[in-house]
Short mmCIF file of C-alpha atoms and ligand atoms in Angstrom, two decimals:
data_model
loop_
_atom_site.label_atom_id
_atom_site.label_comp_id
_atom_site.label_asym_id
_atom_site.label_seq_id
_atom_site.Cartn_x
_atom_site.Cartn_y
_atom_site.Cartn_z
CA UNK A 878 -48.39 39.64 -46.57
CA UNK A 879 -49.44 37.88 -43.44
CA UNK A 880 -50.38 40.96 -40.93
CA UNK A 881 -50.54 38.56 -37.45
CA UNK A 882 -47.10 39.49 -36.17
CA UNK A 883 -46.86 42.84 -37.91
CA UNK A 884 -50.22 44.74 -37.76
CA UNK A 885 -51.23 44.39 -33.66
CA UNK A 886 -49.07 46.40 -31.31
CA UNK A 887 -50.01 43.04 -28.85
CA UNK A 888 -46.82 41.48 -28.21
CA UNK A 889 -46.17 39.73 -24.56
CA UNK A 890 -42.71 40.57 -24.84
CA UNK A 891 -42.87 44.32 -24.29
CA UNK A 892 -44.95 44.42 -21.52
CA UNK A 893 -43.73 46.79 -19.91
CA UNK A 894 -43.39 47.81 -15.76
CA UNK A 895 -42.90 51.35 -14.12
CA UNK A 896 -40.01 51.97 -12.20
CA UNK A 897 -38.86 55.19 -10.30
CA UNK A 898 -35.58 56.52 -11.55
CA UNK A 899 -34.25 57.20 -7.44
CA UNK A 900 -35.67 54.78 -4.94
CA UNK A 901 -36.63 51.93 -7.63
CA UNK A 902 -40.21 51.64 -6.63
CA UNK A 903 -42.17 49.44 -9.29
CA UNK A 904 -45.38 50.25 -9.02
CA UNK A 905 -48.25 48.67 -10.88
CA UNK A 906 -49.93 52.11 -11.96
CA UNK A 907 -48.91 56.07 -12.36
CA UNK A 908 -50.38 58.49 -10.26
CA UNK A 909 -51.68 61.57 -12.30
CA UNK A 910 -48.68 63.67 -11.89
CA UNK A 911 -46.56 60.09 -13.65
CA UNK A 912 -44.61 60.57 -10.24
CA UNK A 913 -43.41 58.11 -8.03
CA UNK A 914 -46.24 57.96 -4.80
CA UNK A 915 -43.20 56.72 -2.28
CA UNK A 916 -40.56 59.70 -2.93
CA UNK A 917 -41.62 62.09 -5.80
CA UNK A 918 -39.53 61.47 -8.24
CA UNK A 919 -39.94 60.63 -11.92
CA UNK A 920 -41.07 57.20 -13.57
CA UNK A 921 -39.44 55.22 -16.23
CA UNK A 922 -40.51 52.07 -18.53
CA UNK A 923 -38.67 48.58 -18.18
CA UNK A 924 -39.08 45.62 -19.82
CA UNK A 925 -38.47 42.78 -17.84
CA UNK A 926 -39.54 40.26 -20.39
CA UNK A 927 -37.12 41.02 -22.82
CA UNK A 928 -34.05 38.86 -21.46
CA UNK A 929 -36.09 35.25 -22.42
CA UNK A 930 -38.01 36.75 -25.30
CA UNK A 931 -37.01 34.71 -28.24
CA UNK A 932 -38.09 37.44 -31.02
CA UNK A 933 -36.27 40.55 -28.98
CA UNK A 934 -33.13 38.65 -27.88
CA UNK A 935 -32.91 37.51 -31.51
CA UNK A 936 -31.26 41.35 -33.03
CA UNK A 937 -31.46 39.73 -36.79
CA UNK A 938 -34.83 39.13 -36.56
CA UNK A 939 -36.14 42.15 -35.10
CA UNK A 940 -34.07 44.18 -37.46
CA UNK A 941 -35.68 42.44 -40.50
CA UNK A 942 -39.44 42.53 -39.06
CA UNK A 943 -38.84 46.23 -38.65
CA UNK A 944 -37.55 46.61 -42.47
CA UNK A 945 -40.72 44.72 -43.87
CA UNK A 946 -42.98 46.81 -42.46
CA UNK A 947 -41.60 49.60 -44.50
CA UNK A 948 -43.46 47.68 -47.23
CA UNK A 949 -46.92 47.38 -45.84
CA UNK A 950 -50.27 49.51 -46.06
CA UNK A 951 -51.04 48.96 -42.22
CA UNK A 952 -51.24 52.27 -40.71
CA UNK A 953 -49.40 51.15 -37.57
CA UNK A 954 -46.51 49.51 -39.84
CA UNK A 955 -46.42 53.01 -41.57
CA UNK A 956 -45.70 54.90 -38.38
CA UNK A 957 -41.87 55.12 -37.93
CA UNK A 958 -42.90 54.86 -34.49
CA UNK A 959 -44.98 51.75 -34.51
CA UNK A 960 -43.01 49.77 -36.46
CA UNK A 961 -40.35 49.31 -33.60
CA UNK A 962 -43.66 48.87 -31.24
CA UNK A 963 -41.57 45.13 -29.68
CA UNK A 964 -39.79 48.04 -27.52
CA UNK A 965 -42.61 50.01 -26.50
CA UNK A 966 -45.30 49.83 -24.10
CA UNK A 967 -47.84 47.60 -25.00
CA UNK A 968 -51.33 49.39 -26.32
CA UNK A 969 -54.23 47.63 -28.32
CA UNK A 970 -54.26 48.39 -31.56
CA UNK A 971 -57.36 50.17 -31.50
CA UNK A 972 -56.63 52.81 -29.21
CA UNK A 973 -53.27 53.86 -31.30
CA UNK A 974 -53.47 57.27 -32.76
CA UNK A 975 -51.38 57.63 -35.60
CA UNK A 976 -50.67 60.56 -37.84
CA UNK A 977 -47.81 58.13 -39.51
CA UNK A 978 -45.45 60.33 -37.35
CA UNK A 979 -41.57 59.48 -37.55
CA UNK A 980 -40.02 58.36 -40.77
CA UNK A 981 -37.59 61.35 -40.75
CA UNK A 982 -34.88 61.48 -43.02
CA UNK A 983 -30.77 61.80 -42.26
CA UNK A 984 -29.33 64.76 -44.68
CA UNK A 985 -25.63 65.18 -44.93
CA UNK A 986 -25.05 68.64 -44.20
CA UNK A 987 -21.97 69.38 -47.07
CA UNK A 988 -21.63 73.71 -45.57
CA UNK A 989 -21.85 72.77 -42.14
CA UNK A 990 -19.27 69.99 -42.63
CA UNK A 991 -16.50 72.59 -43.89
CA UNK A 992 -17.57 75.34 -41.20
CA UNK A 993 -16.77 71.97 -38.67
CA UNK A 994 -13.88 70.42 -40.26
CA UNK A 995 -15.91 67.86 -39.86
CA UNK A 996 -16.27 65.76 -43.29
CA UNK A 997 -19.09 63.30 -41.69
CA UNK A 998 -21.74 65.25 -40.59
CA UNK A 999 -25.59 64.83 -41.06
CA UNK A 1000 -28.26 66.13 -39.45
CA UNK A 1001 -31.91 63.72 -38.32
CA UNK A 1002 -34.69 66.17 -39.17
CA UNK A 1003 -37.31 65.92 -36.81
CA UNK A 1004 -38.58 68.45 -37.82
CA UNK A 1005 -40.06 66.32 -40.73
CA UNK A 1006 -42.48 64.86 -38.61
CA UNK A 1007 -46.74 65.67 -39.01
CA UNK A 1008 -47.08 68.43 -36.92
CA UNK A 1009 -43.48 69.77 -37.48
CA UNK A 1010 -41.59 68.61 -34.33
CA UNK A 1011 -39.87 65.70 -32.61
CA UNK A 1012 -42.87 66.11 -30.89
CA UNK A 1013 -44.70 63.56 -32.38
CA UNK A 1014 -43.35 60.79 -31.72
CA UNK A 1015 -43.85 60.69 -28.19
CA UNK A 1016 -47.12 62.30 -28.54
CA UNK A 1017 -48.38 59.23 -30.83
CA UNK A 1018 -47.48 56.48 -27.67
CA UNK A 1019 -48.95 58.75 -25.20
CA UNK A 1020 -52.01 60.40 -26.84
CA UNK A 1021 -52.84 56.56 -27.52
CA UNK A 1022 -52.64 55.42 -23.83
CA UNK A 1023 -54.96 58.60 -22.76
CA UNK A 1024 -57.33 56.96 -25.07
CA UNK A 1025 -56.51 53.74 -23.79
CA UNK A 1026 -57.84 55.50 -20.41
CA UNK A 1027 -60.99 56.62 -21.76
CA UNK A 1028 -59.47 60.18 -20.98
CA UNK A 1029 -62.16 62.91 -22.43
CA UNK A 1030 -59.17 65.74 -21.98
CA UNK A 1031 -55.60 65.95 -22.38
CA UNK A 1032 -53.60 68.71 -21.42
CA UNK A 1033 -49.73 70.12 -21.24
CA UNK A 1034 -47.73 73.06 -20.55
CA UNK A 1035 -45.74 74.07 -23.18
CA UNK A 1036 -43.21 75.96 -25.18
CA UNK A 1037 -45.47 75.73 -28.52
CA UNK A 1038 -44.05 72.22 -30.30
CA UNK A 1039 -45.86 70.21 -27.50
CA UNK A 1040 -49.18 72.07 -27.83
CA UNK A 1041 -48.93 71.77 -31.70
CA UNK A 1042 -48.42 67.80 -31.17
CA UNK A 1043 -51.15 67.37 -28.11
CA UNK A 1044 -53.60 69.27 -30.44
CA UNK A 1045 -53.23 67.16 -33.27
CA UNK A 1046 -53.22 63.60 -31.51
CA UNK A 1047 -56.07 64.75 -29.05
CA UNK A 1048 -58.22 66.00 -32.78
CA UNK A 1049 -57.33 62.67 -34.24
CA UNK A 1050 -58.43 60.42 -30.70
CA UNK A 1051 -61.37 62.31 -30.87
CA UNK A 1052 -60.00 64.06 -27.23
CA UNK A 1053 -60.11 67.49 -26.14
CA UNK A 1054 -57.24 68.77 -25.36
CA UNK A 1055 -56.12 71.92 -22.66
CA UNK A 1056 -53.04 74.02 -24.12
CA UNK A 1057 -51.09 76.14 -21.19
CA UNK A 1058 -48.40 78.57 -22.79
CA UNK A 1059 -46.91 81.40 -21.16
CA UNK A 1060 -48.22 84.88 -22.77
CA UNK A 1061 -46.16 86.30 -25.51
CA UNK A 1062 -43.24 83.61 -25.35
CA UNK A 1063 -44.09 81.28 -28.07
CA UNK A 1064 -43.90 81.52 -31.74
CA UNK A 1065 -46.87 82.43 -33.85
CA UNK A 1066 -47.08 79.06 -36.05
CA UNK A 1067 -46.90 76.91 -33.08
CA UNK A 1068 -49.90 79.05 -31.40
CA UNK A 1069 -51.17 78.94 -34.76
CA UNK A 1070 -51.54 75.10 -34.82
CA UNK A 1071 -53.12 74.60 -31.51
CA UNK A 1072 -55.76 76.94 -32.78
CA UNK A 1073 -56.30 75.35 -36.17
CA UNK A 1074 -56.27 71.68 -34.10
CA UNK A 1075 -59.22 73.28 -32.07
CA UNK A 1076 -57.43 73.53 -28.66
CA UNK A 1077 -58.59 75.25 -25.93
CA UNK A 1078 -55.51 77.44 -25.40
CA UNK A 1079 -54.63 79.72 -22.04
CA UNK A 1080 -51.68 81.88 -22.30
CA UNK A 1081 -50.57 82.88 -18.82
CA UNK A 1082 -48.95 85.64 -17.81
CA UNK A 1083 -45.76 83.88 -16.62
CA UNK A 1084 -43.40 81.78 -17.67
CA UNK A 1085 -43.00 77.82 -18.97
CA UNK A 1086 -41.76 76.68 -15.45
CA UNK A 1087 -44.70 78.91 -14.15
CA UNK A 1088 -47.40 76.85 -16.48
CA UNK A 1089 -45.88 73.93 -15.38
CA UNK A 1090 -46.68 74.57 -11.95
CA UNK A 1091 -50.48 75.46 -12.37
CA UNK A 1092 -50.74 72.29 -14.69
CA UNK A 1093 -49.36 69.89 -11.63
CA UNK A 1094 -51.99 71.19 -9.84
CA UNK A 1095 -54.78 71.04 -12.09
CA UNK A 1096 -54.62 66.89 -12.70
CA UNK A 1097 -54.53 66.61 -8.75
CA UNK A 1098 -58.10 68.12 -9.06
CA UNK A 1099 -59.21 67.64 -12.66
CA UNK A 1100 -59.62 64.48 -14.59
CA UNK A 1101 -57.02 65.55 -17.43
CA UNK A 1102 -54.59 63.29 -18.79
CA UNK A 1103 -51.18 65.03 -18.38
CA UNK A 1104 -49.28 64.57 -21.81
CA UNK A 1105 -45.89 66.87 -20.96
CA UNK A 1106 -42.63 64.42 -21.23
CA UNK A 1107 -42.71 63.41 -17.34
CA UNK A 1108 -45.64 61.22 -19.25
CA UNK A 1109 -42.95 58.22 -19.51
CA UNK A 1110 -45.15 56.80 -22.66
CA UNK A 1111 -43.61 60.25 -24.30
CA UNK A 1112 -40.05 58.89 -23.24
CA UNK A 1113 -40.56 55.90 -24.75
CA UNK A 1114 -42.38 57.10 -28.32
CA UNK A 1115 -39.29 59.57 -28.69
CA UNK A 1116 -37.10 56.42 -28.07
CA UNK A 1117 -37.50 55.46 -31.98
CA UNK A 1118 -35.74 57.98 -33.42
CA UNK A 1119 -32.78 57.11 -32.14
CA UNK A 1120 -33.96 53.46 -33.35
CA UNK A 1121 -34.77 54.61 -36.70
CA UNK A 1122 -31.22 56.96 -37.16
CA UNK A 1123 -29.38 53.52 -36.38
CA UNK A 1124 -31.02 51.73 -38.86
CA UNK A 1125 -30.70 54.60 -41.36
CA UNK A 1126 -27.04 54.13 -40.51
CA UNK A 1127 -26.99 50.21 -41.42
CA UNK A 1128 -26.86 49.46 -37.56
CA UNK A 1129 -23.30 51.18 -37.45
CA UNK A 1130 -23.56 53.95 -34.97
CA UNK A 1131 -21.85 57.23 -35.32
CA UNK A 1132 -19.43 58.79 -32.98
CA UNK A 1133 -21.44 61.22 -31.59
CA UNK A 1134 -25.03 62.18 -31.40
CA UNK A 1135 -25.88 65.71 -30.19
CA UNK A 1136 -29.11 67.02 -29.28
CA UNK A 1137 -30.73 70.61 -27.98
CA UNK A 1138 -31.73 70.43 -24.46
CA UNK A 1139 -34.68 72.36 -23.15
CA UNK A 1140 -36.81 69.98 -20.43
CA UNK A 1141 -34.57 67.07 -21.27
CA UNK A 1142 -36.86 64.43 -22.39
CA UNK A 1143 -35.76 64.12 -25.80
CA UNK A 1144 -32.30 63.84 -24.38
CA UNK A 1145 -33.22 61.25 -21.57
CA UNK A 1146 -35.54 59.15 -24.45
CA UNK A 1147 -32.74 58.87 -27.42
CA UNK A 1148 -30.11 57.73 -24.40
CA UNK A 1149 -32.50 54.96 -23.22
CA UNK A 1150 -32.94 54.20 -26.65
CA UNK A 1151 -28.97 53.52 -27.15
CA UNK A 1152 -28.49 51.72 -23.68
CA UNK A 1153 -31.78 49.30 -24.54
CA UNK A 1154 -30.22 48.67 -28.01
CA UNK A 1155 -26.71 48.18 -27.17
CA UNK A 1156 -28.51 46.06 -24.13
CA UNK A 1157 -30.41 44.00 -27.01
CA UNK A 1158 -26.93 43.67 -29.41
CA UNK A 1159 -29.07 45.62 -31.89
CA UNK A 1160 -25.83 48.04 -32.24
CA UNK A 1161 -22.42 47.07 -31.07
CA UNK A 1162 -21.45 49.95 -29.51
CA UNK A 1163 -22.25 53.36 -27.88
CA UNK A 1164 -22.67 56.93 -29.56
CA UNK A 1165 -21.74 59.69 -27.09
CA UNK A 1166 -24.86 61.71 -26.82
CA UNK A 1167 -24.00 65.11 -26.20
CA UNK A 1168 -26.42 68.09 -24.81
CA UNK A 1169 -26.45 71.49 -26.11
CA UNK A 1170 -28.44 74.79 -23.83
CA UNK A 1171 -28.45 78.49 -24.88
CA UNK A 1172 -26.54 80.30 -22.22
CA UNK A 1173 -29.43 82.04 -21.59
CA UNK A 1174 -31.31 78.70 -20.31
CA UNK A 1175 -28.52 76.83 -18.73
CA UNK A 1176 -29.59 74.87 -15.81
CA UNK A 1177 -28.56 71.79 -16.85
CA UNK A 1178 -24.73 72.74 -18.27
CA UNK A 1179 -24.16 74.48 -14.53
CA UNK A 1180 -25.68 71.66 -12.70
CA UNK A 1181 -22.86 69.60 -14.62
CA UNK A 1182 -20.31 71.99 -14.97
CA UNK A 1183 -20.62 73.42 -11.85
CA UNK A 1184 -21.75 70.92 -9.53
CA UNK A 1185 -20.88 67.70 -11.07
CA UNK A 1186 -24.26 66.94 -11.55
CA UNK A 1187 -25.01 66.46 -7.57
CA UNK A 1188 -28.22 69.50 -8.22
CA UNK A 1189 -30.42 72.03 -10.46
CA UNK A 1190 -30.91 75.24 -9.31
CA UNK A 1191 -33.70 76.17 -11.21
CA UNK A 1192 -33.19 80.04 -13.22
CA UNK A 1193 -34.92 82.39 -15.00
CA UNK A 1194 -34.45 81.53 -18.42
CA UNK A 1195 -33.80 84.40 -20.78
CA UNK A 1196 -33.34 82.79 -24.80
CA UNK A 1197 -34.60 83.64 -28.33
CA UNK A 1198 -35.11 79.79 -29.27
CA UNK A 1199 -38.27 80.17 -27.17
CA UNK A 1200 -38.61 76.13 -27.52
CA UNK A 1201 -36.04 75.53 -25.37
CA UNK A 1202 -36.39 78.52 -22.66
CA UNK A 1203 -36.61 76.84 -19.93
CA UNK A 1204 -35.19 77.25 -16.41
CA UNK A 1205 -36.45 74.42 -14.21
CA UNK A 1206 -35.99 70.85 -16.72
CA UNK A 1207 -38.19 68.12 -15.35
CA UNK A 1208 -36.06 65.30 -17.30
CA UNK A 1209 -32.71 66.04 -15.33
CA UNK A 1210 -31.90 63.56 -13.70
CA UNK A 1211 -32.48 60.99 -16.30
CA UNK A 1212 -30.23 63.46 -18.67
CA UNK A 1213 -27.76 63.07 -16.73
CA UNK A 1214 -28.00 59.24 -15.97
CA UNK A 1215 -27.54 59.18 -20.26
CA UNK A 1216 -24.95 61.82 -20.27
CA UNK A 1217 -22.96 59.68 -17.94
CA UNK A 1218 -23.81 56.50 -19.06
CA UNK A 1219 -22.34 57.20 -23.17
CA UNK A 1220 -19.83 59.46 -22.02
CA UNK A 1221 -21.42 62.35 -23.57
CA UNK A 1222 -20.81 66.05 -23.21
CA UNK A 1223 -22.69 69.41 -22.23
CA UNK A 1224 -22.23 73.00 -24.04
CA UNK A 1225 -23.74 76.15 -23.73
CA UNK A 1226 -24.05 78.46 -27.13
CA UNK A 1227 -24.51 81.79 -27.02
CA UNK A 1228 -27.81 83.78 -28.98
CA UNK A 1229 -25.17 84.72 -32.11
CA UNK A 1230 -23.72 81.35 -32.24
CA UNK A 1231 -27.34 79.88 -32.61
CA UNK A 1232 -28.05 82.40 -34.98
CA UNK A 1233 -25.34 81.62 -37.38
CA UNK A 1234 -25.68 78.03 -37.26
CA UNK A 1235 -29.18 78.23 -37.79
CA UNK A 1236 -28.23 80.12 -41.03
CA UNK A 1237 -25.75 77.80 -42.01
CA UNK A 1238 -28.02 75.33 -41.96
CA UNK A 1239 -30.58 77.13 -43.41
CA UNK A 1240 -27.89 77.44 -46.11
CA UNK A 1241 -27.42 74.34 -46.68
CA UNK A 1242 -30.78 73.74 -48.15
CA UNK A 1243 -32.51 72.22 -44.90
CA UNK A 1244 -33.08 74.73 -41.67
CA UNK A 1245 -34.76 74.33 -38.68
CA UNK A 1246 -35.71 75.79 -35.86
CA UNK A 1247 -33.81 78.45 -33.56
CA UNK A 1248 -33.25 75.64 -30.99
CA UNK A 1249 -32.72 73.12 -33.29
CA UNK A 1250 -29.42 75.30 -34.45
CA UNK A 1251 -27.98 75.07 -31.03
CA UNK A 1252 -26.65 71.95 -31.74
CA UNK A 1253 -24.52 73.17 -34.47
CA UNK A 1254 -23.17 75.64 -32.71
CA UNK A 1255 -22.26 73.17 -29.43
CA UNK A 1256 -20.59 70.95 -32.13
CA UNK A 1257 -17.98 73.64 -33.38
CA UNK A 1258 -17.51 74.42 -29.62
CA UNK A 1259 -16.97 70.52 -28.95
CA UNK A 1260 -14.71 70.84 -31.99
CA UNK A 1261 -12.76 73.70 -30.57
CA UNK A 1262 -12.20 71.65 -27.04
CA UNK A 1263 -11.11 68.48 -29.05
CA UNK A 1264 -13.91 66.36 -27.47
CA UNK A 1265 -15.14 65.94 -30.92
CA UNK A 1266 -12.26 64.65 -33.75
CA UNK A 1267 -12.49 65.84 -37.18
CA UNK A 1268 -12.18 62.32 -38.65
CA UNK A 1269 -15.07 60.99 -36.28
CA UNK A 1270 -18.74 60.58 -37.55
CA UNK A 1271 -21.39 63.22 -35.89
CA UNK A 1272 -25.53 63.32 -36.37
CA UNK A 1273 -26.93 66.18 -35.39
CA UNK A 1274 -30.94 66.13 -34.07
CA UNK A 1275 -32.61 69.10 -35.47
CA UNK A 1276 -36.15 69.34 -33.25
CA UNK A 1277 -37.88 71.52 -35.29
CA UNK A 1278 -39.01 72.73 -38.82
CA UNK A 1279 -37.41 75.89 -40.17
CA UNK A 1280 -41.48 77.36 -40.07
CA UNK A 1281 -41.85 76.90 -37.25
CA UNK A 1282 -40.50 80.05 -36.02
CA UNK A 1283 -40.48 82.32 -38.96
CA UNK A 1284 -40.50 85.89 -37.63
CA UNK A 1285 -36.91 84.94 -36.16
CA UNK A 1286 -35.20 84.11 -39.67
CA UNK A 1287 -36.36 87.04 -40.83
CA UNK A 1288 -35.41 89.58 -38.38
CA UNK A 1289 -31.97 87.74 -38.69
CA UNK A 1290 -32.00 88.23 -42.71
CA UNK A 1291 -33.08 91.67 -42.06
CA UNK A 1292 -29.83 92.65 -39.65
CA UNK A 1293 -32.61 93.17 -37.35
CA UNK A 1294 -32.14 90.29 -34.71
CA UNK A 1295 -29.21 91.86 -32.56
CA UNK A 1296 -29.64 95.24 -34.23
CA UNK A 1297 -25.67 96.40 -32.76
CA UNK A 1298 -25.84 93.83 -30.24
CA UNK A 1299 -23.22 91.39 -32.20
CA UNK A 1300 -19.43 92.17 -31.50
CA UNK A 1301 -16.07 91.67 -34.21
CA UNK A 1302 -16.14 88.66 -35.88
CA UNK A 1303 -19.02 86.78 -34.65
CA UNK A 1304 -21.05 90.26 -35.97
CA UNK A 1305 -19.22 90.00 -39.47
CA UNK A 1306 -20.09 86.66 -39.28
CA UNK A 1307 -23.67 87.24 -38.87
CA UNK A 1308 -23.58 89.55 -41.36
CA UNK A 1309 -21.50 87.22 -44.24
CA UNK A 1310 -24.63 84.90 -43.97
CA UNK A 1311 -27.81 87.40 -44.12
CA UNK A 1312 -29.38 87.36 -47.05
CA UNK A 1313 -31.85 90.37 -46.85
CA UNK A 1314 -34.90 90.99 -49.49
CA UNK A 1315 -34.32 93.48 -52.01
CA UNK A 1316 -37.31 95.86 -53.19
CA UNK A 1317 -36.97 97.04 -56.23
CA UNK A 1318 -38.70 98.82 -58.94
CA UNK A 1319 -40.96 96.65 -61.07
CA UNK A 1320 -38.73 97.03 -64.27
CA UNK A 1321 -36.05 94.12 -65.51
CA UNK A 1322 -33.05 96.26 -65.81
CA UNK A 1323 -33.23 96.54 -61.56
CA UNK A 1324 -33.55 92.81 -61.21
CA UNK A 1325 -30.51 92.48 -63.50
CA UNK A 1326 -28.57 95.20 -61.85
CA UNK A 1327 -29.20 93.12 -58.67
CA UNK A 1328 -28.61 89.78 -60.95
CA UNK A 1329 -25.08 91.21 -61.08
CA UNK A 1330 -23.69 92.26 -57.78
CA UNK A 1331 -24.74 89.35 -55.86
CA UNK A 1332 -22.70 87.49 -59.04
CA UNK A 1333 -19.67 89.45 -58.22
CA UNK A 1334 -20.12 89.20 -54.48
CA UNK A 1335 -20.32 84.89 -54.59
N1 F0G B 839 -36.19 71.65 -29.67
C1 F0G B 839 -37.45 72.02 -29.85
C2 F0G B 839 -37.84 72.52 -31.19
C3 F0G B 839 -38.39 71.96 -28.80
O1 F0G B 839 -39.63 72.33 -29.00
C4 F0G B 839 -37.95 71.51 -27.53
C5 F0G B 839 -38.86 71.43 -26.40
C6 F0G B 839 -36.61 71.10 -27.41
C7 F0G B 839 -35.76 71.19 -28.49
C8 F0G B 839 -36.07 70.57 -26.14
O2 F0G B 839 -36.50 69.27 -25.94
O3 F0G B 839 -37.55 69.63 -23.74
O4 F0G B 839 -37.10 67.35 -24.58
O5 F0G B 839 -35.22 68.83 -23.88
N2 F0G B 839 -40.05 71.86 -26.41
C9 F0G B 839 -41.05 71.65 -25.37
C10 F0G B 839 -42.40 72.15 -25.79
C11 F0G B 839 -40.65 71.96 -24.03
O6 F0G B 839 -43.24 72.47 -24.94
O7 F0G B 839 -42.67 72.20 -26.99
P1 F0G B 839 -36.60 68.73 -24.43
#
């Protein structure tokens, strides 16, 4: 197979400019903070060259390049992030660190489709991804361009599924890489992973809005490559799975897409994504991407709800799904612009509603991760309001891998997650879906005793 258009990530047509998202600065170059110098706010990527592109304007085309490379043994074709590279940021081939990230597959979720009432129902598992998390495929376009930079460290604040991902790109570039967590608030695989990738890891004693804040300062003075999701090369790697769940779909998008929202990148990335493909004729038509918060973590639902969207006041954020605890979202602003812009709609679930979605999805043979389950549970609510019709289509973006945060599903299994905290039926609820371990005696007549009343009880 000829490699010259498929195996090089060079392609004139996506090179890409910088653009702030409020005064609509273009500068040439980020700043260390990936802030606009003029006002402060965030940057975004554009692609000015795509309207007289003959290869991007042409949607057949691009759609059939993108299938062949399913077929080839380049490493960079293999990546289910690479293989859309025409609409990402330009980076030379060998500077791209791959772990063949993306590539995620699109389960129908049968259970969670009856518990809905809503018959088409699957679920993008991003949690298939190398390190476990959506993570990657951001981390893959923007580990590649701090080795692009000659960066020597790389360095985020995180909730644990952005460590895990820095680690492993910044191992693989042959980059060191600076972990900031807040003490005692992540789970222990993700801490796990930044250890085994050879991090060096600080937890602080405060929060993830309160690492953020040390690691702002820190690039100012320190020549680290900041690789959190203001990094708009993050924005743009995250872009392909919406790319990919479209073609998974034969180009026909669903009615809704609905995704957990924690500091709103993943969000702000899968909109863009829609707009630049609906922009390109690559689908006909927009999904409405809806965004689901714990009530716990909310900022984002009241700045809607409660103030049309005009301001964030920043919160303590109080949640179980530690991935998404969060109280002062970087992304807003572009969340919102995507919100807006498909017509999309914002929910807030509470800790018992995640926890029995997460088990229902669990059940039906897949799981995830706590914050992954919130979007189940913001899709019966959605159901419940009408904004979501039982005969329409829904995909459901599940973040994280159901190890990922294993100490949760089994104090939940246990009874032991809201130990009396659970009211009426959303506590019978809870209860109809644990599925506690049994010790028994070591002798065959207990096992079959126990064989037997789970038959009669199914
Ligand atoms: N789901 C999972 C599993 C996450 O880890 C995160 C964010 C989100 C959802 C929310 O995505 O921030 O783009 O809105 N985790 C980050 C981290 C913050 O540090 O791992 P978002």
């Amino acid at each position: 197979m000829s490699t010259t258009q498929t195996s090089t990530t060079q392609n004139v047509e996506s090179a890409a400019r910088l653009r702030c998202i409020a005064c609509k600065a273009t500068p040439d170059s980020a700043g260390k903070d990936f802030r606009c110098a003029a006002c402060g706010d965030l940057l975004e990527f554009f692609f000015p060259g795509w309207i007289s592109a003959p290869l991007i304007s042409d949607a057949a085309a691009l759609k059939a390049l993108w299938l062949q490379r399913r077929t080839s043994r380049e490493a960079l074709d293999q990546s289910g992030v690479w293989r859309f590279r025409e609409l990402l940021p330009h980076i030379p081939e060998e500077h791209a660190i791959t772990l063949r990230e993306g590539n995620t597959p699109l389960y129908h979720l049968p259970r969670c489709a009856r518990a809905t009432g809503v018959e088409n129902l699957h679920a993008k598992h991003q949690g298939m991804n190398p390190t476990a998390s959506f993570k990657d495929t951001g981390m893959t376009v923007a580990a590649s361009s701090a080795h692009q930079g000659k960066f020597k460290w790389v360095a985020c604040a995180s909730t644990g599924n952005t460590s895990a991902s820095m680690a492993a790109y910044a191992a693989r570039g042959d980059m060191h890489s600076l972990v900031l967590i807040p003490d005692g608030k992540i789970s222990w695989g993700k801490l796990s992973q930044a250890l085994d990738y050879g991090a060096l890891t600080c937890q602080l004693r405060t929060d993830f809005d309160g690492c953020v804040r040390i690691l702002n300062e820190l690039v100012r003075q320190k020549p680290v490559y900041l690789l959190n999701s203001v990094n708009p090369y993050r924005i743009e790697g995250q872009k392909t799975a919406a790319i990919e769940l479209m073609e998974q779909l034969g180009w026909e998008p669903p009615d809704h897409i609905i995704v957990p929202g924690g500091n709103l990148g993943n969000s702000s990335a899968i909109g863009k994504a829609l707009l630049e493909m609906r922009e390109l004729k690559l689908i006909s038509r927009l999904p409405k991407l809806s965004i689901i918060q714990a009530q716990g973590a909310n900022p984002f639902y009241r700045s809607v709800r409660e103030f049309g969207g005009k301001k964030l006041e920043p919160m303590t954020a109080d949640t179980l799904a530690t991935a998404i605890q969060i109280g002062n979202p970087a992304s807003w602003k572009k969340a919102l612009r995507v919100l807006q812009a498909t017509g999309g709609e914002v929910e807030q679930v509470t800790e018992v509603e995640m926890a029995i979605a997460k088990a229902e999805i669990g059940a039906d043979g897949i799981g995830c991760e706590p914050a992954s389950a919130v979007t189940l549970a913001g899709l019966k609510k959605l159901r419940r309001s009408g904004f979501v019709k039982p005969g329409e289509s829904v995909v459901l973006i599940l973040t994280g891998h159901q190890l990922k945060d294993s100490d949760f599903t089994i104090k939940f299994h246990r009874g032991d997650l809201f130990a009396g905290k659970a009211q009426g039926s959303e506590a019978a609820e809870a209860k109809s879906l644990e599925r506690a371990p049994i010790v028994l005696d070591a002798n065959l007549s207990a096992v079959i005793a126990a064989l037997d009343a789970a038959e009669r009880n199914s």
